[in-house]
Short mmCIF file of C-alpha atoms in Angstrom, two decimals:
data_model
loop_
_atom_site.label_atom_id
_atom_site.label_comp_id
_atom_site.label_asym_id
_atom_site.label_seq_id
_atom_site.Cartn_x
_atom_site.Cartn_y
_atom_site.Cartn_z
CA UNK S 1 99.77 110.26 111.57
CA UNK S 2 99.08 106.93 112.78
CA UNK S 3 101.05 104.15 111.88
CA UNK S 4 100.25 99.90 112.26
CA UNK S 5 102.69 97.17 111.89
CA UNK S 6 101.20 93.98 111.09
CA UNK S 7 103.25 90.70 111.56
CA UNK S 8 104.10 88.19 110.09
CA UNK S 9 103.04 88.74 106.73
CA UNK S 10 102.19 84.79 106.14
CA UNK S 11 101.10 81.95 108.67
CA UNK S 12 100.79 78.70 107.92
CA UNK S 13 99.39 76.37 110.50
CA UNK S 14 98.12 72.88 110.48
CA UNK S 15 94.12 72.22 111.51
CA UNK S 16 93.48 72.47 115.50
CA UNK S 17 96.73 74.41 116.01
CA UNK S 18 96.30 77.70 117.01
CA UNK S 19 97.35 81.09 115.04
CA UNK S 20 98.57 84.72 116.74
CA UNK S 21 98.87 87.51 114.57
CA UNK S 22 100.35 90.81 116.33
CA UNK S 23 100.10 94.43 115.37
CA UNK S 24 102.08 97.29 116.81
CA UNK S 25 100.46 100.99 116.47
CA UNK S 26 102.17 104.27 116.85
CA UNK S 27 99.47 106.58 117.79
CA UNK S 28 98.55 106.65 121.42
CA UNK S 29 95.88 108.21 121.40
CA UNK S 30 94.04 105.31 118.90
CA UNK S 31 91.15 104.25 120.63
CA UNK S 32 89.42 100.98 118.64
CA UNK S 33 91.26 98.36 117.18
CA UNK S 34 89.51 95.91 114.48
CA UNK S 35 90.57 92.91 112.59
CA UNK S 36 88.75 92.19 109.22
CA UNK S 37 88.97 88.87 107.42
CA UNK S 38 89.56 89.14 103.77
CA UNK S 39 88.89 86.03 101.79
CA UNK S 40 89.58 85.87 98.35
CA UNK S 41 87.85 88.09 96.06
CA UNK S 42 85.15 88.86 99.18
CA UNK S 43 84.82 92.20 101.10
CA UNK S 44 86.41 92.57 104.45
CA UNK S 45 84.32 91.16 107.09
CA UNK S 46 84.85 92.53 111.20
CA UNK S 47 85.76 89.39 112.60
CA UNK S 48 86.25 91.46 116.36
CA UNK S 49 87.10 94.51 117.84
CA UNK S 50 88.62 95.69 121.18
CA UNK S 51 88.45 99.38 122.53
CA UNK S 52 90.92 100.99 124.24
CA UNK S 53 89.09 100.33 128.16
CA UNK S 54 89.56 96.80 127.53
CA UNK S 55 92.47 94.24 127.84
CA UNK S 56 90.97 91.18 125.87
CA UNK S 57 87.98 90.17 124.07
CA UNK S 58 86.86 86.88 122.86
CA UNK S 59 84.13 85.98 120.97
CA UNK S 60 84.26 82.06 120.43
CA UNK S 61 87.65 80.73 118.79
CA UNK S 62 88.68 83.85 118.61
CA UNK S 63 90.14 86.76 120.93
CA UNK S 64 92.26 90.15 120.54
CA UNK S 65 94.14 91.48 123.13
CA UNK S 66 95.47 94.93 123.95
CA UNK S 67 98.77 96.58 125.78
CA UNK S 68 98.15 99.89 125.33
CA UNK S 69 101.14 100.59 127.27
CA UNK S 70 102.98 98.54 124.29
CA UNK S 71 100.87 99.82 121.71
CA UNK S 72 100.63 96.20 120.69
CA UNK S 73 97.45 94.35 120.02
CA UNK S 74 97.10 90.97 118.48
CA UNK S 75 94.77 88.07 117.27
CA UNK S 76 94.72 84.55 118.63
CA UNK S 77 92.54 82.18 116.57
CA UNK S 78 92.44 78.47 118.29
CA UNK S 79 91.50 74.99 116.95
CA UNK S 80 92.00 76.64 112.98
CA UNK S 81 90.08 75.39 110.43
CA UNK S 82 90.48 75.30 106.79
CA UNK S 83 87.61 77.93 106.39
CA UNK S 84 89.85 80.55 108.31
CA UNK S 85 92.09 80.51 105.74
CA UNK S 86 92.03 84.49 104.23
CA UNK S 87 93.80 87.39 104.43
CA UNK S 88 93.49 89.17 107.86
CA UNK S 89 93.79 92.80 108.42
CA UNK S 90 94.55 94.92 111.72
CA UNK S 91 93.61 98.34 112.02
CA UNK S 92 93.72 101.39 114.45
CA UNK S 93 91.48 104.07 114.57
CA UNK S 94 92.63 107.61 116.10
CA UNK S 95 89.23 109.04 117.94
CA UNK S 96 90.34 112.34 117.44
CA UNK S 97 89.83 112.55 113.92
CA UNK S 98 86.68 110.57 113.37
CA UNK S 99 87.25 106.92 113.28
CA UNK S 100 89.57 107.03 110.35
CA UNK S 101 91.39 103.29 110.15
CA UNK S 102 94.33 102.74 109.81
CA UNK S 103 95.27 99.38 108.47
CA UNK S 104 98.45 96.96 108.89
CA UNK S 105 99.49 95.62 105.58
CA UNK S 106 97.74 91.80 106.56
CA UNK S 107 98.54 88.42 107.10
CA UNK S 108 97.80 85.55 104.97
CA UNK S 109 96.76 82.54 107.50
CA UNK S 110 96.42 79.42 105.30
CA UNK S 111 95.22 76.47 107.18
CA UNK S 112 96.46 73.31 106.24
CA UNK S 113 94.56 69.92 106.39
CA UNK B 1 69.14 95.07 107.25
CA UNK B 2 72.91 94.56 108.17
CA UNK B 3 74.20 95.19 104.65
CA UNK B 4 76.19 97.44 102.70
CA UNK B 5 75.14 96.34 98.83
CA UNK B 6 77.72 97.98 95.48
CA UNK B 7 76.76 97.86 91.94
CA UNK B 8 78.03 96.92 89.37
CA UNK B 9 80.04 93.79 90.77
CA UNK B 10 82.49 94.20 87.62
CA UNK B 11 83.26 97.02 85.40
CA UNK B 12 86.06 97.41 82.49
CA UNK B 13 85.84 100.80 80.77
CA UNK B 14 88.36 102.54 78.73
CA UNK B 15 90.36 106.04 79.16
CA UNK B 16 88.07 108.17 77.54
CA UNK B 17 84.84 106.41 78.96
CA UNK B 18 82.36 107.98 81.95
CA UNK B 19 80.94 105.34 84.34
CA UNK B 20 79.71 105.55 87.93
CA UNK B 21 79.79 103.40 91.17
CA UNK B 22 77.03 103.16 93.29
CA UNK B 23 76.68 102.08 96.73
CA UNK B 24 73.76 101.61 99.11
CA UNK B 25 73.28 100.92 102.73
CA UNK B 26 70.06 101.49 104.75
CA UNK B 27 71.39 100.53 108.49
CA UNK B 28 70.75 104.41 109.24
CA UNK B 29 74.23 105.32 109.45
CA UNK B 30 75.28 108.79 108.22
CA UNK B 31 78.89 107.93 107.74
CA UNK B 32 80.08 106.57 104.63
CA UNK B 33 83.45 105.58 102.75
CA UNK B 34 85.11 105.16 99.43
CA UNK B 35 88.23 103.24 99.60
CA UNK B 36 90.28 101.65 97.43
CA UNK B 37 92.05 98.03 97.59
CA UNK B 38 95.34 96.77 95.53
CA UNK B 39 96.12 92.85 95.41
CA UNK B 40 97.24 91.72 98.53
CA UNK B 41 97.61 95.63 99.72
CA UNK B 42 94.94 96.99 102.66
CA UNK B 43 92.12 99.27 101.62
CA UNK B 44 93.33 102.75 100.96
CA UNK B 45 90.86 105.64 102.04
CA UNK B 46 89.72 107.59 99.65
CA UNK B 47 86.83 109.87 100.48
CA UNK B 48 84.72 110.26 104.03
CA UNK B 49 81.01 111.56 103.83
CA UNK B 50 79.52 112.77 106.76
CA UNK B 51 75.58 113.72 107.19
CA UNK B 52 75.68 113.61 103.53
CA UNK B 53 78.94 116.46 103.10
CA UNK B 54 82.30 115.31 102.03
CA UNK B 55 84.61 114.96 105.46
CA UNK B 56 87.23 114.09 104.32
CA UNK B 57 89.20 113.89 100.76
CA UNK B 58 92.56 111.68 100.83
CA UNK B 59 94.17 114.07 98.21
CA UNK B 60 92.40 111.89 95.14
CA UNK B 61 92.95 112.63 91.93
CA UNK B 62 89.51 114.47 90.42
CA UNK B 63 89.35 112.25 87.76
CA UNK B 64 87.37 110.91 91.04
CA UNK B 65 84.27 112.57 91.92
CA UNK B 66 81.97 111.47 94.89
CA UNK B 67 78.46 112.09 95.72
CA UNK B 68 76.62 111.33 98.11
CA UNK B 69 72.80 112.36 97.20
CA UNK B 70 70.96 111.28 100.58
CA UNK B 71 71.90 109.09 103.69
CA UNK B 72 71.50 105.89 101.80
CA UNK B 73 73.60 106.58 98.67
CA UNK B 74 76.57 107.14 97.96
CA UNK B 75 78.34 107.01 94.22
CA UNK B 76 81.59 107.81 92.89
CA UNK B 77 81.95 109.04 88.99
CA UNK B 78 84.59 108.10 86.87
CA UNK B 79 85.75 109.70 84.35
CA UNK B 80 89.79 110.00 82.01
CA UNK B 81 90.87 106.80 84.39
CA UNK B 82 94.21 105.64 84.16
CA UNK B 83 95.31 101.45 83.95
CA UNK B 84 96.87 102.18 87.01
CA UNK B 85 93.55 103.14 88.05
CA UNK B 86 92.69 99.38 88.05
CA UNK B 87 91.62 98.11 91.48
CA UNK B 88 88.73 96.82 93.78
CA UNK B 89 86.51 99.96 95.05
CA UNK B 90 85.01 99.54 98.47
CA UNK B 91 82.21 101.45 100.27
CA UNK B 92 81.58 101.23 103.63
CA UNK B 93 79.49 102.87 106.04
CA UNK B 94 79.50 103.75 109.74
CA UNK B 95 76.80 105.40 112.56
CA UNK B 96 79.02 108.26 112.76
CA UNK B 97 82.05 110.13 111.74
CA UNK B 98 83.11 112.13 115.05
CA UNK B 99 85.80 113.14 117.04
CA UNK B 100 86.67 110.38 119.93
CA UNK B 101 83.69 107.97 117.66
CA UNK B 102 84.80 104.38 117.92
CA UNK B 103 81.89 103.45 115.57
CA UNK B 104 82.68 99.69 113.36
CA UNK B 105 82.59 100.38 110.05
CA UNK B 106 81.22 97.70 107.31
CA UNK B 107 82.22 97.09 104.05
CA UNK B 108 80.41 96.44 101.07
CA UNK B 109 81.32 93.99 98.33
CA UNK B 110 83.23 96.06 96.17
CA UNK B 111 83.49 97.17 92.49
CA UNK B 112 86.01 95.12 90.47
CA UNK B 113 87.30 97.60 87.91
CA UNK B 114 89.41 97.47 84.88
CA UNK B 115 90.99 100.57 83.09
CA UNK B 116 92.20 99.46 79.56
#
């Protein structure tokens, strides 16, 4: 089965630097990668999403990219702000068996003032 | 409606007790999820419901029974927990659950439950 690796397991950063947060996957035939936010005691939330015919996606401050030849996709969140501190969550979904996700263990980003 | 709504918010029952989870969602979607969420741990699948039949089953104990009665609903009856049993239950739905489907999949707000 599929398996992610989600690194590192906590970030801290000061406010305006940026934060990267890199997943490896072992599956290569996983076609959609999400990242949820997780803040304390709240659901996770799809923050953005990248599919396998695409190299990078931003939306905003934030963007994913994707080696598939790597297997290695990872989040870049720039000019942090205290409100993106939560837990974040990688996943990997393997198209040939629904879109079952597979989640990394997640990262705690805490951004510091 | 972009929402994915779970009742109760909290829940502490006992061993012997009977209780049920309910989750709603009316985005159309005719995939929906049970999963289950540790402290600090990623959600754990538990169940996949497909056009209203059970997909998939993660191997979960049947002291863990799903249901899904229509497209909307979906519940999950308790019954004989365990402490261990102690977690935050998610639902989530999704358009579809197919091969090659690279459909998101939204989460509700979860069940906080308590075995004692």
């Amino acid at each position: 089965g599929e398996n992610v690796e989600q690194h590192p397991s906590t970030l801290s950063v000061q406010e305006g630097d940026s934060a990267v947060i890199k997943c490896t996957y072992s599956d290569s035939a996983s076609n959609y990668f999400p990242w949820y936010k997780q803040e304390l005691g709240k659901r996770p939330q799809l923050i953005i999403d990248i599919r396998s015919n695409v190299g990078e996606k931003k939306d905003q401050r934030i963007a994913v990219t994707l080696n598939k030849t790597a297997k290695h996709f990872s989040l870049h969140i720039t000019e942090t702000q205290p409100e993106d501190s939560a837990v974040y969550f990688c996943a990997a979904s393997y198209g040939g068996g629904g879109n079952k996700l597979t989640f990394g263990t997640g990262t705690q980003l805490k951004v510091e003032l | 409606d972009t929402e994915v709504t779970q009742t109760p918010k909290h829940l502490v029952m006992g061993m012997t007790n009977k209780k049920s989870l309910k989750c709603e969602q009316h985005m159309g979607h005719r995939a929906m999820y049970w999963y289950k969420q540790k402290a600090k741990k990623p959600p754990e699948l538990m169940f996949v419901y497909s056009y209203e039949k059970l997909s998939i089953n993660e191997s979960v104990p049947s002291r863990f029974s799903p249901e899904c009665p229509n497209s909307s609903l979906l519940n999950l009856h308790l019954h004989a927990l365990q402490p261990e049993d102690s977690a935050l239950y998610l639902c989530a739905s999704s358009r579809t659950w197919t091969s090659g489907s690279t459909d998101t999949q939204y989460f509700g707000p979860g069940t906080r439950l308590t075995v004692l």
